[in-house]
Backbone as CSV, one residue per row, in Angstrom:
resi,resn,N_x,N_y,N_z,CA_x,CA_y,CA_z,C_x,C_y,C_z
1,UNK,11.308,18.635,31.738,11.915,17.112,31.815,10.191,16.521,31.752
2,UNK,9.265,16.630,31.282,8.137,16.125,31.117,8.188,16.102,29.147
3,UNK,8.556,16.814,29.078,8.584,17.094,27.358,9.555,15.950,26.811
4,UNK,10.336,15.376,27.311,11.493,14.040,27.318,10.472,13.332,26.537
5,UNK,9.596,12.739,26.941,8.923,11.523,26.092,7.659,12.008,25.595
6,UNK,8.100,11.766,24.020,6.780,11.767,22.965,6.150,10.843,22.528
7,UNK,5.006,10.377,22.514,4.293,9.450,22.347,4.222,9.109,20.603
8,UNK,4.699,8.084,20.086,4.738,7.792,19.075,3.668,8.158,18.358
9,UNK,3.509,8.271,16.983,2.641,8.267,16.406,1.578,7.393,15.645
10,UNK,0.246,7.347,15.868,-0.167,5.793,15.093,-0.211,6.230,13.349
11,UNK,0.094,5.459,12.436,0.091,5.601,11.159,-1.111,4.591,10.879
12,UNK,-1.325,5.287,9.988,-2.606,4.304,8.846,-1.757,3.723,7.941
13,UNK,-2.446,2.447,7.657,-2.116,1.473,6.547,-3.229,1.237,5.640
14,UNK,-3.006,1.607,4.333,-3.887,1.359,3.194,-3.359,1.121,2.032
15,UNK,-4.529,0.425,1.104,-4.322,0.048,0.255,-4.749,0.906,-1.115
16,UNK,-3.885,1.622,-2.004,-4.669,2.634,-2.865,-4.637,1.931,-4.419
17,UNK,-5.439,2.335,-4.912,-5.713,1.546,-6.491,-5.385,2.597,-7.134
18,UNK,-4.633,3.095,-8.284,-4.701,3.758,-9.489,-5.190,3.585,-10.707
19,UNK,-5.817,4.313,-11.283,-6.129,3.553,-12.930,-5.194,4.365,-13.804
20,UNK,-5.006,3.127,-14.527,-4.243,2.939,-15.137,-4.022,3.066,-16.877
21,UNK,-5.839,3.535,-17.155,-6.156,3.895,-18.624,-6.535,2.484,-19.523
22,UNK,-5.881,2.357,-20.744,-6.475,1.435,-21.463,-5.137,0.907,-22.178
23,UNK,-5.374,-0.241,-22.794,-4.022,-0.514,-23.572,-4.141,-0.154,-25.487
24,UNK,-3.367,-1.026,-26.000,-3.695,-0.351,-27.424,-5.214,-0.597,-28.001
25,UNK,-5.103,-1.869,-27.208,-6.747,-2.472,-27.906,-7.891,-2.072,-27.201
26,UNK,-8.039,-0.791,-26.027,-8.942,-0.606,-26.043,-9.687,-0.947,-24.906
27,UNK,-8.554,-1.885,-23.886,-9.206,-2.956,-22.932,-8.946,-2.223,-21.714
28,UNK,-9.444,-2.133,-20.628,-8.574,-1.237,-19.768,-7.767,-2.201,-18.774
29,UNK,-6.270,-1.671,-18.621,-5.224,-2.037,-17.743,-5.514,-2.367,-16.380
30,UNK,-4.759,-3.182,-15.767,-5.535,-3.529,-14.624,-5.018,-2.764,-13.457
31,UNK,-5.751,-1.946,-12.602,-5.108,-0.835,-11.638,-3.577,-0.744,-11.036
32,UNK,-2.936,-0.078,-10.939,-1.721,0.052,-9.880,-1.932,0.029,-8.552
33,UNK,-1.511,-0.930,-7.321,-1.678,-1.153,-6.570,-0.549,-0.590,-5.536
34,UNK,-0.542,0.450,-4.351,0.257,0.442,-3.517,-0.179,0.364,-1.920
35,UNK,0.653,0.185,-1.130,0.144,0.427,0.455,1.378,1.162,0.565
36,UNK,0.151,2.097,0.912,0.830,3.832,1.836,0.446,3.653,3.130
37,UNK,2.147,4.166,3.622,1.648,4.084,5.131,1.665,5.711,5.631
38,UNK,0.756,6.355,6.038,0.546,7.848,6.154,-0.390,7.786,7.257
39,UNK,-0.082,9.510,8.175,-0.682,9.661,9.836,-2.274,9.907,8.708
40,UNK,-2.775,9.927,7.517,-3.946,10.353,7.205,-3.695,10.197,5.762
41,UNK,-4.777,10.279,4.935,-5.069,10.421,3.483,-4.543,12.161,3.579
42,UNK,-4.947,12.909,3.916,-4.602,13.969,3.993,-3.178,14.821,4.176
43,UNK,-2.096,13.701,4.478,-0.778,13.828,5.333,-0.015,13.311,3.721
44,UNK,0.792,13.713,3.808,2.268,13.077,2.833,2.710,11.416,3.551
45,UNK,2.845,10.576,2.654,3.000,9.332,3.472,3.989,8.495,2.155
46,UNK,4.329,7.167,2.817,5.150,6.702,1.802,4.489,5.435,1.267
47,UNK,4.777,5.606,-0.208,3.860,4.342,-0.761,4.906,3.022,-1.140
48,UNK,4.872,1.979,-0.600,5.481,0.440,-1.034,4.509,0.008,-1.794
49,UNK,5.605,-0.058,-3.119,5.009,-0.637,-4.444,6.202,-1.046,-5.114
50,UNK,5.460,-1.971,-6.623,7.079,-2.311,-7.393,6.533,-1.513,-8.573
51,UNK,7.083,-1.387,-9.279,7.311,-0.091,-10.413,8.043,-1.217,-11.657
52,UNK,7.723,-0.304,-12.981,7.815,-1.257,-14.070,7.110,-2.042,-14.630
53,UNK,7.402,-3.024,-15.262,6.722,-4.074,-15.833,7.356,-4.979,-15.780
54,UNK,6.826,-6.296,-16.313,7.836,-7.682,-17.014,8.739,-7.034,-18.061
55,UNK,9.980,-7.640,-18.455,11.094,-8.328,-17.086,11.576,-6.878,-15.763
56,UNK,10.938,-6.036,-15.868,12.066,-5.082,-14.967,11.263,-4.582,-13.611
57,UNK,10.284,-5.455,-13.258,9.495,-5.041,-12.066,10.239,-5.025,-11.041
58,UNK,10.428,-3.973,-9.969,11.300,-3.922,-8.717,10.659,-2.812,-7.634
59,UNK,10.785,-3.531,-6.756,10.226,-2.611,-5.301,10.918,-1.442,-4.956
60,UNK,10.618,-0.602,-4.635,10.474,0.830,-4.696,9.751,1.543,-4.014
61,UNK,10.076,1.658,-2.974,9.211,2.720,-1.601,9.424,4.270,-2.457
62,UNK,8.568,5.232,-2.063,8.429,5.937,-2.400,7.634,7.532,-1.297
63,UNK,8.682,8.262,-0.688,8.653,8.817,0.262,7.735,10.198,-0.328
64,UNK,7.029,11.205,0.726,6.083,12.447,0.116,5.015,12.098,-1.146
65,UNK,4.117,10.869,-0.847,3.273,10.584,-1.774,1.819,10.922,-1.348
66,UNK,1.080,11.829,-1.856,-0.146,12.691,-1.239,-1.179,11.762,-1.991
67,UNK,-1.676,10.939,-1.293,-2.753,10.316,-1.873,-3.854,10.825,-2.976
68,UNK,-4.481,12.012,-1.925,-5.726,12.526,-2.846,-5.463,13.330,-3.526
69,UNK,-4.267,13.952,-4.111,-3.711,14.421,-4.981,-3.689,14.066,-6.045
70,UNK,-3.517,12.762,-6.372,-3.531,12.079,-7.914,-4.724,12.157,-8.482
71,UNK,-4.387,12.247,-9.786,-5.980,12.532,-10.268,-6.561,10.791,-10.700
72,UNK,-5.224,10.238,-10.945,-5.780,8.458,-11.454,-5.702,7.620,-10.365
73,UNK,-6.805,8.119,-9.028,-6.804,7.460,-7.941,-7.906,7.075,-8.267
74,UNK,-8.289,5.629,-7.884,-9.635,4.830,-8.334,-9.985,4.611,-7.018
75,UNK,-9.477,3.988,-5.878,-9.974,3.505,-4.653,-8.891,3.702,-3.579
76,UNK,-9.254,3.480,-2.484,-8.302,3.744,-1.241,-8.840,2.780,-0.718
77,UNK,-8.338,1.704,0.212,-9.240,0.785,1.550,-7.821,1.195,2.810
78,UNK,-8.850,1.646,3.963,-8.205,1.627,5.256,-7.833,0.350,5.591
79,UNK,-6.644,-0.364,5.537,-6.331,-1.800,6.305,-5.936,-2.217,7.586
80,UNK,-5.575,-0.980,8.302,-4.606,-0.979,9.444,-3.905,0.323,10.010
81,UNK,-3.224,-0.045,10.702,-2.856,0.875,11.607,-1.251,0.179,12.077
82,UNK,-0.398,0.714,12.584,0.737,0.798,12.621,1.584,2.433,13.897
83,UNK,2.338,1.636,14.447,3.048,2.809,15.609,3.940,2.932,14.377
84,UNK,4.125,4.378,14.469,5.178,5.385,13.470,6.685,4.284,14.293
85,UNK,6.828,4.184,15.729,8.107,3.658,15.836,8.208,2.320,15.376
86,UNK,7.438,1.582,14.505,7.441,0.673,14.385,7.169,0.104,12.564
87,UNK,7.043,1.200,11.921,7.408,0.823,10.594,8.329,0.204,10.488
88,UNK,9.549,0.444,10.147,10.736,-0.495,9.865,10.654,-1.909,10.058
89,UNK,9.511,-2.016,11.174,9.831,-3.810,11.280,8.327,-3.608,9.761
90,UNK,7.552,-3.310,9.016,6.535,-3.722,8.204,7.834,-3.031,7.100
91,UNK,8.325,-2.218,6.777,9.179,-2.162,5.223,10.607,-3.638,5.625
92,UNK,10.915,-4.078,6.728,11.505,-5.031,6.564,10.730,-6.200,5.764
93,UNK,9.313,-6.104,6.039,9.253,-7.535,5.332,8.688,-6.985,3.830
94,UNK,8.636,-5.647,3.484,7.857,-5.642,2.226,9.418,-5.670,1.204
95,UNK,10.705,-5.443,2.008,11.712,-5.396,1.242,12.141,-7.205,0.611
96,UNK,11.455,-8.140,1.219,11.889,-9.267,1.379,10.856,-9.993,0.322
97,UNK,9.447,-9.069,0.358,8.636,-9.808,-0.828,9.150,-9.617,-2.157
98,UNK,9.082,-11.073,-2.476,9.496,-11.359,-4.012,8.698,-10.880,-5.258
99,UNK,9.691,-10.332,-5.978,9.171,-9.757,-7.403,9.512,-10.788,-8.176
100,UNK,8.341,-10.500,-9.041,8.369,-12.146,-10.108,7.786,-11.623,-11.050
101,UNK,9.307,-11.357,-12.184,9.582,-11.090,-13.431,9.589,-12.164,-14.397
102,UNK,9.029,-13.407,-13.907,8.944,-14.478,-14.613,7.489,-14.790,-15.553
103,UNK,6.671,-14.760,-14.204,5.115,-14.954,-14.694,4.749,-13.858,-15.464
104,UNK,4.431,-13.637,-16.406,3.452,-12.648,-17.181,2.113,-12.515,-16.646
105,UNK,1.524,-13.330,-15.767,0.328,-12.582,-15.234,0.855,-11.890,-13.914
106,UNK,1.549,-12.143,-13.197,2.140,-11.459,-12.143,2.416,-9.903,-11.980
107,UNK,1.419,-9.216,-11.283,1.858,-7.864,-11.129,1.961,-6.908,-9.994
108,UNK,1.733,-5.733,-9.673,1.946,-5.035,-8.613,1.039,-5.265,-7.413
109,UNK,-0.311,-5.892,-8.098,-1.141,-6.332,-6.963,-0.872,-7.654,-6.208
110,UNK,-0.669,-8.516,-7.231,-0.034,-9.592,-6.487,1.284,-9.335,-5.244
111,UNK,1.595,-8.070,-6.046,2.761,-7.948,-4.741,2.328,-7.545,-3.199
112,UNK,1.304,-6.870,-3.369,0.898,-5.871,-2.429,0.161,-6.869,-1.874
113,UNK,-0.725,-8.065,-2.507,-1.660,-9.041,-1.679,-0.179,-9.864,-0.815
114,UNK,1.040,-10.257,-1.200,1.620,-10.716,-0.455,2.541,-10.149,0.487
115,UNK,3.070,-9.182,0.360,2.831,-7.855,1.131,2.268,-7.906,2.596
116,UNK,0.798,-7.539,2.446,-0.119,-7.759,3.259,0.048,-9.216,4.162
117,UNK,-0.006,-10.139,3.247,0.073,-11.476,3.861,1.076,-11.600,5.073
118,UNK,2.494,-10.786,4.448,3.601,-10.792,5.155,3.814,-10.121,6.314
119,UNK,2.747,-9.121,6.511,2.718,-8.030,7.968,1.254,-8.595,8.907
120,UNK,0.271,-9.348,8.082,-0.578,-9.714,8.832,-0.069,-10.472,10.456
121,UNK,0.658,-11.366,10.459,1.318,-12.091,11.429,2.188,-11.028,12.754
122,UNK,2.421,-9.559,12.276,2.896,-8.783,12.808,2.392,-8.568,14.403
123,UNK,2.924,-8.640,15.641,2.013,-8.003,16.555,1.999,-6.945,16.549
124,UNK,2.730,-6.381,15.488,3.206,-4.110,15.874,1.813,-3.727,14.877
125,UNK,1.245,-4.646,14.285,0.446,-4.161,12.840,-0.877,-4.685,13.463
126,UNK,-1.841,-3.485,13.582,-3.277,-3.798,13.815,-4.036,-3.479,12.184
127,UNK,-4.454,-4.686,12.204,-4.915,-5.070,10.608,-6.633,-4.814,11.054
128,UNK,-7.250,-4.303,9.974,-8.852,-4.124,10.393,-9.529,-5.756,10.781
129,UNK,-10.464,-5.570,11.576,-11.182,-6.809,11.760,-11.605,-7.211,10.624
130,UNK,-11.388,-8.587,10.265,-12.277,-9.083,9.490,-11.712,-9.016,8.097
131,UNK,-10.348,-8.699,7.793,-9.646,-8.249,6.893,-8.859,-9.647,6.056
132,UNK,-9.467,-10.289,4.950,-8.914,-11.157,4.648,-7.993,-11.400,3.428
133,UNK,-6.909,-11.862,3.051,-5.813,-11.330,1.961,-6.899,-11.769,1.017
134,UNK,-7.293,-13.085,0.798,-7.960,-13.424,-0.111,-9.428,-12.733,-0.751
135,UNK,-9.842,-11.940,0.017,-11.048,-11.439,-0.662,-10.682,-9.411,-0.699
136,UNK,-9.169,-9.338,-0.632,-8.788,-7.824,-0.803,-9.148,-7.323,-2.353
137,UNK,-8.868,-8.127,-3.190,-9.199,-7.340,-4.744,-10.390,-6.978,-4.502
138,UNK,-11.597,-7.528,-3.897,-13.136,-6.978,-4.191,-13.235,-6.140,-3.337
139,UNK,-12.850,-6.358,-1.776,-12.423,-5.100,-1.129,-12.292,-3.648,-1.222
140,UNK,-10.763,-3.616,-2.283,-9.965,-2.816,-2.955,-10.950,-2.192,-4.276
141,UNK,-11.667,-3.073,-4.817,-12.437,-2.474,-5.755,-13.636,-1.743,-5.646
142,UNK,-14.121,-2.236,-4.198,-15.467,-1.594,-3.851,-15.733,-0.409,-3.165
143,UNK,-14.045,-0.277,-2.412,-13.362,1.046,-1.839,-14.293,2.301,-2.450
144,UNK,-14.157,3.400,-1.872,-14.606,4.487,-2.359,-13.019,5.037,-2.886
145,UNK,-12.915,6.039,-3.495,-11.313,6.959,-3.932,-11.108,7.784,-2.954
146,UNK,-11.552,7.435,-1.769,-10.901,8.380,-0.259,-10.916,10.087,-0.212
147,UNK,-11.803,10.738,-1.246,-11.853,12.089,-1.465,-13.119,12.012,-0.280
148,UNK,-13.576,10.861,0.281,-14.520,11.727,1.432,-14.073,11.042,2.438
149,UNK,-13.290,10.686,2.694,-12.276,10.466,3.850,-12.258,12.165,4.454
150,UNK,-12.468,11.533,6.007,-11.892,13.213,6.827,-11.533,12.624,8.309
């Protein structure tokens, strides 16, 4: 009888930045960003991100992402927590974030910033204290690659 009530696990919310190398002129390409929802960096999680490029950007979540197994992982920042039972609420927000295939300056980092803004007001999401969307680019860039997390 006591086994019927299972506590919902707490999942972590991360922003992962992946190095994309250099363009044809040798200039660094902007990092690819994704929001990762997972028990921890050592567990498989779901990546929420936009893929492709202009004019074909599209939101596409991807399950079974192991952040620390990626050779191109540059930075990872823990931005908050959510109960496993409430994940559908943030996924609804992510699905509604507009994809901009018109502005050539817009990219996956802009999508992540808007997605984080969208979940900021949800009572089910506990974002890290002091987290400010306008400072996320600097915070992600300053974060480690996560391989020292345990």
